[in-house]
């Protein structure tokens, strides 16, 4: 998966923001969502994001897997990520 061309990712002290430079729409991201987006943007598999989330946060692997899959699905539906 890759971010679609024209999508900018910026981290903030509160997490991050995805900006669609074409439409001007944006998504505000929490810390774990930033991890997912950065992993996918770097060409890594969603499992890499799951591994990092489980290592850094107090969350069980099944919950992290579910959350990463849901965010990935929503980003694909919004045409921010290309499968």
JSON list of N, CA, C and O in Angstrom, two decimals, residues 31-80:
[
{"chain": "A", "resi": 31, "resn": "UNK", "atom": "N", "xyz": [-1.79, 9.44, 18.11]},
{"chain": "A", "resi": 31, "resn": "UNK", "atom": "CA", "xyz": [-0.43, 8.89, 18.07]},
{"chain": "A", "resi": 31, "resn": "UNK", "atom": "C", "xyz": [-0.35, 7.54, 17.37]},
{"chain": "A", "resi": 31, "resn": "UNK", "atom": "O", "xyz": [0.57, 7.29, 16.59]},
{"chain": "A", "resi": 32, "resn": "UNK", "atom": "N", "xyz": [-1.31, 6.66, 17.65]},
{"chain": "A", "resi": 32, "resn": "UNK", "atom": "CA", "xyz": [-1.24, 5.34, 17.03]},
{"chain": "A", "resi": 32, "resn": "UNK", "atom": "C", "xyz": [-1.57, 5.39, 15.54]},
{"chain": "A", "resi": 32, "resn": "UNK", "atom": "O", "xyz": [-0.99, 4.66, 14.74]},
{"chain": "A", "resi": 33, "resn": "UNK", "atom": "N", "xyz": [-2.46, 6.29, 15.15]},
{"chain": "A", "resi": 33, "resn": "UNK", "atom": "CA", "xyz": [-2.78, 6.45, 13.73]},
{"chain": "A", "resi": 33, "resn": "UNK", "atom": "C", "xyz": [-1.57, 6.97, 12.96]},
{"chain": "A", "resi": 33, "resn": "UNK", "atom": "O", "xyz": [-1.35, 6.57, 11.81]},
{"chain": "A", "resi": 34, "resn": "UNK", "atom": "N", "xyz": [-0.79, 7.83, 13.57]},
{"chain": "A", "resi": 34, "resn": "UNK", "atom": "CA", "xyz": [0.44, 8.32, 12.94]},
{"chain": "A", "resi": 34, "resn": "UNK", "atom": "C", "xyz": [1.38, 7.16, 12.67]},
{"chain": "A", "resi": 34, "resn": "UNK", "atom": "O", "xyz": [1.99, 7.06, 11.60]},
{"chain": "A", "resi": 35, "resn": "UNK", "atom": "N", "xyz": [1.50, 6.25, 13.64]},
{"chain": "A", "resi": 35, "resn": "UNK", "atom": "CA", "xyz": [2.36, 5.08, 13.46]},
{"chain": "A", "resi": 35, "resn": "UNK", "atom": "C", "xyz": [1.91, 4.26, 12.25]},
{"chain": "A", "resi": 35, "resn": "UNK", "atom": "O", "xyz": [2.72, 3.83, 11.43]},
{"chain": "A", "resi": 36, "resn": "UNK", "atom": "N", "xyz": [0.61, 4.07, 12.12]},
{"chain": "A", "resi": 36, "resn": "UNK", "atom": "CA", "xyz": [0.07, 3.29, 11.01]},
{"chain": "A", "resi": 36, "resn": "UNK", "atom": "C", "xyz": [0.36, 3.98, 9.67]},
{"chain": "A", "resi": 36, "resn": "UNK", "atom": "O", "xyz": [0.87, 3.36, 8.74]},
{"chain": "A", "resi": 37, "resn": "UNK", "atom": "N", "xyz": [0.05, 5.25, 9.60]},
{"chain": "A", "resi": 37, "resn": "UNK", "atom": "CA", "xyz": [0.24, 6.00, 8.35]},
{"chain": "A", "resi": 37, "resn": "UNK", "atom": "C", "xyz": [1.71, 6.04, 7.97]},
{"chain": "A", "resi": 37, "resn": "UNK", "atom": "O", "xyz": [2.07, 5.84, 6.79]},
{"chain": "A", "resi": 38, "resn": "UNK", "atom": "N", "xyz": [2.58, 6.29, 8.93]},
{"chain": "A", "resi": 38, "resn": "UNK", "atom": "CA", "xyz": [4.02, 6.34, 8.63]},
{"chain": "A", "resi": 38, "resn": "UNK", "atom": "C", "xyz": [4.52, 4.99, 8.13]},
{"chain": "A", "resi": 38, "resn": "UNK", "atom": "O", "xyz": [5.31, 4.93, 7.19]},
{"chain": "A", "resi": 39, "resn": "UNK", "atom": "N", "xyz": [4.07, 3.90, 8.74]},
{"chain": "A", "resi": 39, "resn": "UNK", "atom": "CA", "xyz": [4.49, 2.57, 8.31]},
{"chain": "A", "resi": 39, "resn": "UNK", "atom": "C", "xyz": [4.03, 2.29, 6.88]},
{"chain": "A", "resi": 39, "resn": "UNK", "atom": "O", "xyz": [4.81, 1.85, 6.04]},
{"chain": "A", "resi": 40, "resn": "UNK", "atom": "N", "xyz": [2.76, 2.57, 6.61]},
{"chain": "A", "resi": 40, "resn": "UNK", "atom": "CA", "xyz": [2.22, 2.31, 5.27]},
{"chain": "A", "resi": 40, "resn": "UNK", "atom": "C", "xyz": [2.87, 3.22, 4.23]},
{"chain": "A", "resi": 40, "resn": "UNK", "atom": "O", "xyz": [3.16, 2.78, 3.12]},
{"chain": "A", "resi": 41, "resn": "UNK", "atom": "N", "xyz": [3.10, 4.48, 4.58]},
{"chain": "A", "resi": 41, "resn": "UNK", "atom": "CA", "xyz": [3.73, 5.41, 3.65]},
{"chain": "A", "resi": 41, "resn": "UNK", "atom": "C", "xyz": [5.16, 4.99, 3.30]},
{"chain": "A", "resi": 41, "resn": "UNK", "atom": "O", "xyz": [5.64, 5.25, 2.20]},
{"chain": "A", "resi": 42, "resn": "UNK", "atom": "N", "xyz": [5.81, 4.30, 4.25]},
{"chain": "A", "resi": 42, "resn": "UNK", "atom": "CA", "xyz": [7.17, 3.82, 4.02]},
{"chain": "A", "resi": 42, "resn": "UNK", "atom": "C", "xyz": [7.19, 2.48, 3.28]},
{"chain": "A", "resi": 42, "resn": "UNK", "atom": "O", "xyz": [8.25, 1.92, 3.06]},
{"chain": "A", "resi": 43, "resn": "UNK", "atom": "N", "xyz": [6.01, 1.98, 2.94]},
{"chain": "A", "resi": 43, "resn": "UNK", "atom": "CA", "xyz": [5.93, 0.73, 2.20]},
{"chain": "A", "resi": 43, "resn": "UNK", "atom": "C", "xyz": [5.96, -0.52, 3.07]},
{"chain": "A", "resi": 43, "resn": "UNK", "atom": "O", "xyz": [6.07, -1.62, 2.56]},
{"chain": "A", "resi": 44, "resn": "UNK", "atom": "N", "xyz": [5.85, -0.35, 4.38]},
{"chain": "A", "resi": 44, "resn": "UNK", "atom": "CA", "xyz": [5.83, -1.51, 5.27]},
{"chain": "A", "resi": 44, "resn": "UNK", "atom": "C", "xyz": [4.41, -2.06, 5.38]},
{"chain": "A", "resi": 44, "resn": "UNK", "atom": "O", "xyz": [3.43, -1.36, 5.13]},
{"chain": "A", "resi": 45, "resn": "UNK", "atom": "N", "xyz": [4.32, -3.30, 5.77]},
{"chain": "A", "resi": 45, "resn": "UNK", "atom": "CA", "xyz": [3.02, -3.96, 5.93]},
{"chain": "A", "resi": 45, "resn": "UNK", "atom": "C", "xyz": [2.32, -3.45, 7.19]},
{"chain": "A", "resi": 45, "resn": "UNK", "atom": "O", "xyz": [2.98, -2.99, 8.13]},
{"chain": "A", "resi": 46, "resn": "UNK", "atom": "N", "xyz": [0.99, -3.55, 7.23]},
{"chain": "A", "resi": 46, "resn": "UNK", "atom": "CA", "xyz": [0.25, -3.14, 8.43]},
{"chain": "A", "resi": 46, "resn": "UNK", "atom": "C", "xyz": [0.75, -3.84, 9.69]},
{"chain": "A", "resi": 46, "resn": "UNK", "atom": "O", "xyz": [0.69, -3.27, 10.78]},
{"chain": "A", "resi": 47, "resn": "UNK", "atom": "N", "xyz": [1.27, -5.07, 9.56]},
{"chain": "A", "resi": 47, "resn": "UNK", "atom": "CA", "xyz": [1.76, -5.81, 10.71]},
{"chain": "A", "resi": 47, "resn": "UNK", "atom": "C", "xyz": [2.91, -5.08, 11.40]},
{"chain": "A", "resi": 47, "resn": "UNK", "atom": "O", "xyz": [3.10, -5.20, 12.62]},
{"chain": "A", "resi": 48, "resn": "UNK", "atom": "N", "xyz": [3.70, -4.33, 10.65]},
{"chain": "A", "resi": 48, "resn": "UNK", "atom": "CA", "xyz": [4.79, -3.55, 11.24]},
{"chain": "A", "resi": 48, "resn": "UNK", "atom": "C", "xyz": [4.23, -2.49, 12.18]},
{"chain": "A", "resi": 48, "resn": "UNK", "atom": "O", "xyz": [4.79, -2.24, 13.26]},
{"chain": "A", "resi": 49, "resn": "UNK", "atom": "N", "xyz": [3.13, -1.88, 11.80]},
{"chain": "A", "resi": 49, "resn": "UNK", "atom": "CA", "xyz": [2.48, -0.89, 12.66]},
{"chain": "A", "resi": 49, "resn": "UNK", "atom": "C", "xyz": [1.91, -1.57, 13.90]},
{"chain": "A", "resi": 49, "resn": "UNK", "atom": "O", "xyz": [2.04, -1.04, 15.01]},
{"chain": "A", "resi": 50, "resn": "UNK", "atom": "N", "xyz": [1.31, -2.73, 13.72]},
{"chain": "A", "resi": 50, "resn": "UNK", "atom": "CA", "xyz": [0.77, -3.48, 14.86]},
{"chain": "A", "resi": 50, "resn": "UNK", "atom": "C", "xyz": [1.89, -3.79, 15.85]},
{"chain": "A", "resi": 50, "resn": "UNK", "atom": "O", "xyz": [1.74, -3.57, 17.06]},
{"chain": "A", "resi": 51, "resn": "UNK", "atom": "N", "xyz": [3.02, -4.28, 15.36]},
{"chain": "A", "resi": 51, "resn": "UNK", "atom": "CA", "xyz": [4.16, -4.60, 16.23]},
{"chain": "A", "resi": 51, "resn": "UNK", "atom": "C", "xyz": [4.59, -3.40, 17.04]},
{"chain": "A", "resi": 51, "resn": "UNK", "atom": "O", "xyz": [4.82, -3.49, 18.25]},
{"chain": "A", "resi": 52, "resn": "UNK", "atom": "N", "xyz": [4.71, -2.26, 16.38]},
{"chain": "A", "resi": 52, "resn": "UNK", "atom": "CA", "xyz": [5.16, -1.05, 17.08]},
{"chain": "A", "resi": 52, "resn": "UNK", "atom": "C", "xyz": [4.13, -0.57, 18.10]},
{"chain": "A", "resi": 52, "resn": "UNK", "atom": "O", "xyz": [4.49, -0.17, 19.22]},
{"chain": "A", "resi": 53, "resn": "UNK", "atom": "N", "xyz": [2.86, -0.62, 17.75]},
{"chain": "A", "resi": 53, "resn": "UNK", "atom": "CA", "xyz": [1.81, -0.18, 18.68]},
{"chain": "A", "resi": 53, "resn": "UNK", "atom": "C", "xyz": [1.79, -1.06, 19.92]},
{"chain": "A", "resi": 53, "resn": "UNK", "atom": "O", "xyz": [1.70, -0.56, 21.05]},
{"chain": "A", "resi": 54, "resn": "UNK", "atom": "N", "xyz": [1.88, -2.37, 19.73]},
{"chain": "A", "resi": 54, "resn": "UNK", "atom": "CA", "xyz": [1.89, -3.30, 20.87]},
{"chain": "A", "resi": 54, "resn": "UNK", "atom": "C", "xyz": [3.11, -3.06, 21.75]},
{"chain": "A", "resi": 54, "resn": "UNK", "atom": "O", "xyz": [3.02, -3.12, 22.98]},
{"chain": "A", "resi": 55, "resn": "UNK", "atom": "N", "xyz": [4.24, -2.74, 21.14]},
{"chain": "A", "resi": 55, "resn": "UNK", "atom": "CA", "xyz": [5.47, -2.50, 21.90]},
{"chain": "A", "resi": 55, "resn": "UNK", "atom": "C", "xyz": [5.43, -1.18, 22.68]},
{"chain": "A", "resi": 55, "resn": "UNK", "atom": "O", "xyz": [5.97, -1.09, 23.78]},
{"chain": "A", "resi": 56, "resn": "UNK", "atom": "N", "xyz": [4.77, -0.17, 22.13]},
{"chain": "A", "resi": 56, "resn": "UNK", "atom": "CA", "xyz": [4.81, 1.17, 22.72]},
{"chain": "A", "resi": 56, "resn": "UNK", "atom": "C", "xyz": [3.61, 1.53, 23.58]},
{"chain": "A", "resi": 56, "resn": "UNK", "atom": "O", "xyz": [3.69, 2.46, 24.38]},
{"chain": "A", "resi": 57, "resn": "UNK", "atom": "N", "xyz": [2.49, 0.83, 23.42]},
{"chain": "A", "resi": 57, "resn": "UNK", "atom": "CA", "xyz": [1.27, 1.20, 24.12]},
{"chain": "A", "resi": 57, "resn": "UNK", "atom": "C", "xyz": [0.72, -0.01, 24.87]},
{"chain": "A", "resi": 57, "resn": "UNK", "atom": "O", "xyz": [1.00, -1.15, 24.53]},
{"chain": "A", "resi": 58, "resn": "UNK", "atom": "N", "xyz": [-0.11, 0.27, 25.86]},
{"chain": "A", "resi": 58, "resn": "UNK", "atom": "CA", "xyz": [-0.73, -0.78, 26.65]},
{"chain": "A", "resi": 58, "resn": "UNK", "atom": "C", "xyz": [-1.98, -1.29, 25.93]},
{"chain": "A", "resi": 58, "resn": "UNK", "atom": "O", "xyz": [-3.10, -0.90, 26.24]},
{"chain": "A", "resi": 59, "resn": "UNK", "atom": "N", "xyz": [-1.74, -2.12, 24.91]},
{"chain": "A", "resi": 59, "resn": "UNK", "atom": "CA", "xyz": [-2.84, -2.65, 24.11]},
{"chain": "A", "resi": 59, "resn": "UNK", "atom": "C", "xyz": [-2.51, -4.09, 23.73]},
{"chain": "A", "resi": 59, "resn": "UNK", "atom": "O", "xyz": [-1.35, -4.42, 23.46]},
{"chain": "A", "resi": 60, "resn": "UNK", "atom": "N", "xyz": [-3.52, -4.92, 23.72]},
{"chain": "A", "resi": 60, "resn": "UNK", "atom": "CA", "xyz": [-3.34, -6.31, 23.32]},
{"chain": "A", "resi": 60, "resn": "UNK", "atom": "C", "xyz": [-3.27, -6.41, 21.80]},
{"chain": "A", "resi": 60, "resn": "UNK", "atom": "O", "xyz": [-3.87, -5.63, 21.07]},
{"chain": "A", "resi": 61, "resn": "UNK", "atom": "N", "xyz": [-2.54, -7.39, 21.32]},
{"chain": "A", "resi": 61, "resn": "UNK", "atom": "CA", "xyz": [-2.32, -7.56, 19.88]},
{"chain": "A", "resi": 61, "resn": "UNK", "atom": "C", "xyz": [-3.63, -7.65, 19.08]},
{"chain": "A", "resi": 61, "resn": "UNK", "atom": "O", "xyz": [-3.77, -6.98, 18.05]},
{"chain": "A", "resi": 62, "resn": "UNK", "atom": "N", "xyz": [-4.63, -8.45, 19.50]},
{"chain": "A", "resi": 62, "resn": "UNK", "atom": "CA", "xyz": [-5.87, -8.53, 18.71]},
{"chain": "A", "resi": 62, "resn": "UNK", "atom": "C", "xyz": [-6.56, -7.16, 18.55]},
{"chain": "A", "resi": 62, "resn": "UNK", "atom": "O", "xyz": [-7.09, -6.86, 17.48]},
{"chain": "A", "resi": 63, "resn": "UNK", "atom": "N", "xyz": [-6.54, -6.36, 19.59]},
{"chain": "A", "resi": 63, "resn": "UNK", "atom": "CA", "xyz": [-7.15, -5.03, 19.51]},
{"chain": "A", "resi": 63, "resn": "UNK", "atom": "C", "xyz": [-6.35, -4.14, 18.55]},
{"chain": "A", "resi": 63, "resn": "UNK", "atom": "O", "xyz": [-6.93, -3.43, 17.72]},
{"chain": "A", "resi": 64, "resn": "UNK", "atom": "N", "xyz": [-5.03, -4.19, 18.63]},
{"chain": "A", "resi": 64, "resn": "UNK", "atom": "CA", "xyz": [-4.19, -3.40, 17.72]},
{"chain": "A", "resi": 64, "resn": "UNK", "atom": "C", "xyz": [-4.40, -3.84, 16.27]},
{"chain": "A", "resi": 64, "resn": "UNK", "atom": "O", "xyz": [-4.51, -3.00, 15.37]},
{"chain": "A", "resi": 65, "resn": "UNK", "atom": "N", "xyz": [-4.48, -5.13, 16.04]},
{"chain": "A", "resi": 65, "resn": "UNK", "atom": "CA", "xyz": [-4.71, -5.64, 14.68]},
{"chain": "A", "resi": 65, "resn": "UNK", "atom": "C", "xyz": [-6.05, -5.15, 14.14]},
{"chain": "A", "resi": 65, "resn": "UNK", "atom": "O", "xyz": [-6.14, -4.72, 12.97]},
{"chain": "A", "resi": 66, "resn": "UNK", "atom": "N", "xyz": [-7.07, -5.19, 14.96]},
{"chain": "A", "resi": 66, "resn": "UNK", "atom": "CA", "xyz": [-8.39, -4.74, 14.55]},
{"chain": "A", "resi": 66, "resn": "UNK", "atom": "C", "xyz": [-8.38, -3.25, 14.24]},
{"chain": "A", "resi": 66, "resn": "UNK", "atom": "O", "xyz": [-8.94, -2.81, 13.21]},
{"chain": "A", "resi": 67, "resn": "UNK", "atom": "N", "xyz": [-7.76, -2.46, 15.10]},
{"chain": "A", "resi": 67, "resn": "UNK", "atom": "CA", "xyz": [-7.71, -1.01, 14.90]},
{"chain": "A", "resi": 67, "resn": "UNK", "atom": "C", "xyz": [-6.92, -0.64, 13.65]},
{"chain": "A", "resi": 67, "resn": "UNK", "atom": "O", "xyz": [-7.33, 0.23, 12.89]},
{"chain": "A", "resi": 68, "resn": "UNK", "atom": "N", "xyz": [-5.79, -1.30, 13.43]},
{"chain": "A", "resi": 68, "resn": "UNK", "atom": "CA", "xyz": [-4.97, -1.03, 12.24]},
{"chain": "A", "resi": 68, "resn": "UNK", "atom": "C", "xyz": [-5.75, -1.41, 10.99]},
{"chain": "A", "resi": 68, "resn": "UNK", "atom": "O", "xyz": [-5.76, -0.66, 10.00]},
{"chain": "A", "resi": 69, "resn": "UNK", "atom": "N", "xyz": [-6.42, -2.54, 11.00]},
{"chain": "A", "resi": 69, "resn": "UNK", "atom": "CA", "xyz": [-7.21, -2.97, 9.83]},
{"chain": "A", "resi": 69, "resn": "UNK", "atom": "C", "xyz": [-8.33, -1.99, 9.55]},
{"chain": "A", "resi": 69, "resn": "UNK", "atom": "O", "xyz": [-8.58, -1.65, 8.37]},
{"chain": "A", "resi": 70, "resn": "UNK", "atom": "N", "xyz": [-9.00, -1.50, 10.58]},
{"chain": "A", "resi": 70, "resn": "UNK", "atom": "CA", "xyz": [-10.10, -0.55, 10.40]},
{"chain": "A", "resi": 70, "resn": "UNK", "atom": "C", "xyz": [-9.59, 0.77, 9.84]},
{"chain": "A", "resi": 70, "resn": "UNK", "atom": "O", "xyz": [-10.18, 1.33, 8.91]},
{"chain": "A", "resi": 71, "resn": "UNK", "atom": "N", "xyz": [-8.50, 1.29, 10.38]},
{"chain": "A", "resi": 71, "resn": "UNK", "atom": "CA", "xyz": [-7.95, 2.54, 9.87]},
{"chain": "A", "resi": 71, "resn": "UNK", "atom": "C", "xyz": [-7.49, 2.37, 8.42]},
{"chain": "A", "resi": 71, "resn": "UNK", "atom": "O", "xyz": [-7.77, 3.22, 7.57]},
{"chain": "A", "resi": 72, "resn": "UNK", "atom": "N", "xyz": [-6.83, 1.28, 8.13]},
{"chain": "A", "resi": 72, "resn": "UNK", "atom": "CA", "xyz": [-6.37, 1.01, 6.77]},
{"chain": "A", "resi": 72, "resn": "UNK", "atom": "C", "xyz": [-7.55, 0.95, 5.81]},
{"chain": "A", "resi": 72, "resn": "UNK", "atom": "O", "xyz": [-7.53, 1.55, 4.73]},
{"chain": "A", "resi": 73, "resn": "UNK", "atom": "N", "xyz": [-8.61, 0.26, 6.21]},
{"chain": "A", "resi": 73, "resn": "UNK", "atom": "CA", "xyz": [-9.81, 0.17, 5.37]},
{"chain": "A", "resi": 73, "resn": "UNK", "atom": "C", "xyz": [-10.40, 1.55, 5.10]},
{"chain": "A", "resi": 73, "resn": "UNK", "atom": "O", "xyz": [-10.74, 1.90, 3.97]},
{"chain": "A", "resi": 74, "resn": "UNK", "atom": "N", "xyz": [-10.49, 2.37, 6.14]},
{"chain": "A", "resi": 74, "resn": "UNK", "atom": "CA", "xyz": [-11.07, 3.71, 5.99]},
{"chain": "A", "resi": 74, "resn": "UNK", "atom": "C", "xyz": [-10.21, 4.60, 5.10]},
{"chain": "A", "resi": 74, "resn": "UNK", "atom": "O", "xyz": [-10.73, 5.39, 4.31]},
{"chain": "A", "resi": 75, "resn": "UNK", "atom": "N", "xyz": [-8.89, 4.47, 5.21]},
{"chain": "A", "resi": 75, "resn": "UNK", "atom": "CA", "xyz": [-7.99, 5.27, 4.37]},
{"chain": "A", "resi": 75, "resn": "UNK", "atom": "C", "xyz": [-8.07, 4.84, 2.91]},
{"chain": "A", "resi": 75, "resn": "UNK", "atom": "O", "xyz": [-7.99, 5.68, 2.01]},
{"chain": "A", "resi": 76, "resn": "UNK", "atom": "N", "xyz": [-8.26, 3.54, 2.66]},
{"chain": "A", "resi": 76, "resn": "UNK", "atom": "CA", "xyz": [-8.43, 3.06, 1.29]},
{"chain": "A", "resi": 76, "resn": "UNK", "atom": "C", "xyz": [-9.77, 3.57, 0.74]},
{"chain": "A", "resi": 76, "resn": "UNK", "atom": "O", "xyz": [-9.84, 4.06, -0.39]},
{"chain": "A", "resi": 77, "resn": "UNK", "atom": "N", "xyz": [-10.83, 3.48, 1.54]},
{"chain": "A", "resi": 77, "resn": "UNK", "atom": "CA", "xyz": [-12.14, 3.96, 1.11]},
{"chain": "A", "resi": 77, "resn": "UNK", "atom": "C", "xyz": [-12.11, 5.45, 0.79]},
{"chain": "A", "resi": 77, "resn": "UNK", "atom": "O", "xyz": [-12.78, 5.91, -0.13]},
{"chain": "A", "resi": 78, "resn": "UNK", "atom": "N", "xyz": [-11.33, 6.22, 1.56]},
{"chain": "A", "resi": 78, "resn": "UNK", "atom": "CA", "xyz": [-11.22, 7.66, 1.34]},
{"chain": "A", "resi": 78, "resn": "UNK", "atom": "C", "xyz": [-10.25, 7.99, 0.20]},
{"chain": "A", "resi": 78, "resn": "UNK", "atom": "O", "xyz": [-10.03, 9.15, -0.11]},
{"chain": "A", "resi": 79, "resn": "UNK", "atom": "N", "xyz": [-9.68, 6.95, -0.39]},
{"chain": "A", "resi": 79, "resn": "UNK", "atom": "CA", "xyz": [-8.72, 7.07, -1.49]},
{"chain": "A", "resi": 79, "resn": "UNK", "atom": "C", "xyz": [-7.47, 7.85, -1.09]},
{"chain": "A", "resi": 79, "resn": "UNK", "atom": "O", "xyz": [-6.85, 8.54, -1.91]},
{"chain": "A", "resi": 80, "resn": "UNK", "atom": "N", "xyz": [-7.11, 7.70, 0.17]},
{"chain": "A", "resi": 80, "resn": "UNK", "atom": "CA", "xyz": [-5.85, 8.27, 0.67]},
{"chain": "A", "resi": 80, "resn": "UNK", "atom": "C", "xyz": [-4.74, 7.25, 0.48]},
{"chain": "A", "resi": 80, "resn": "UNK", "atom": "O", "xyz": [-3.63, 7.59, 0.12]}
]
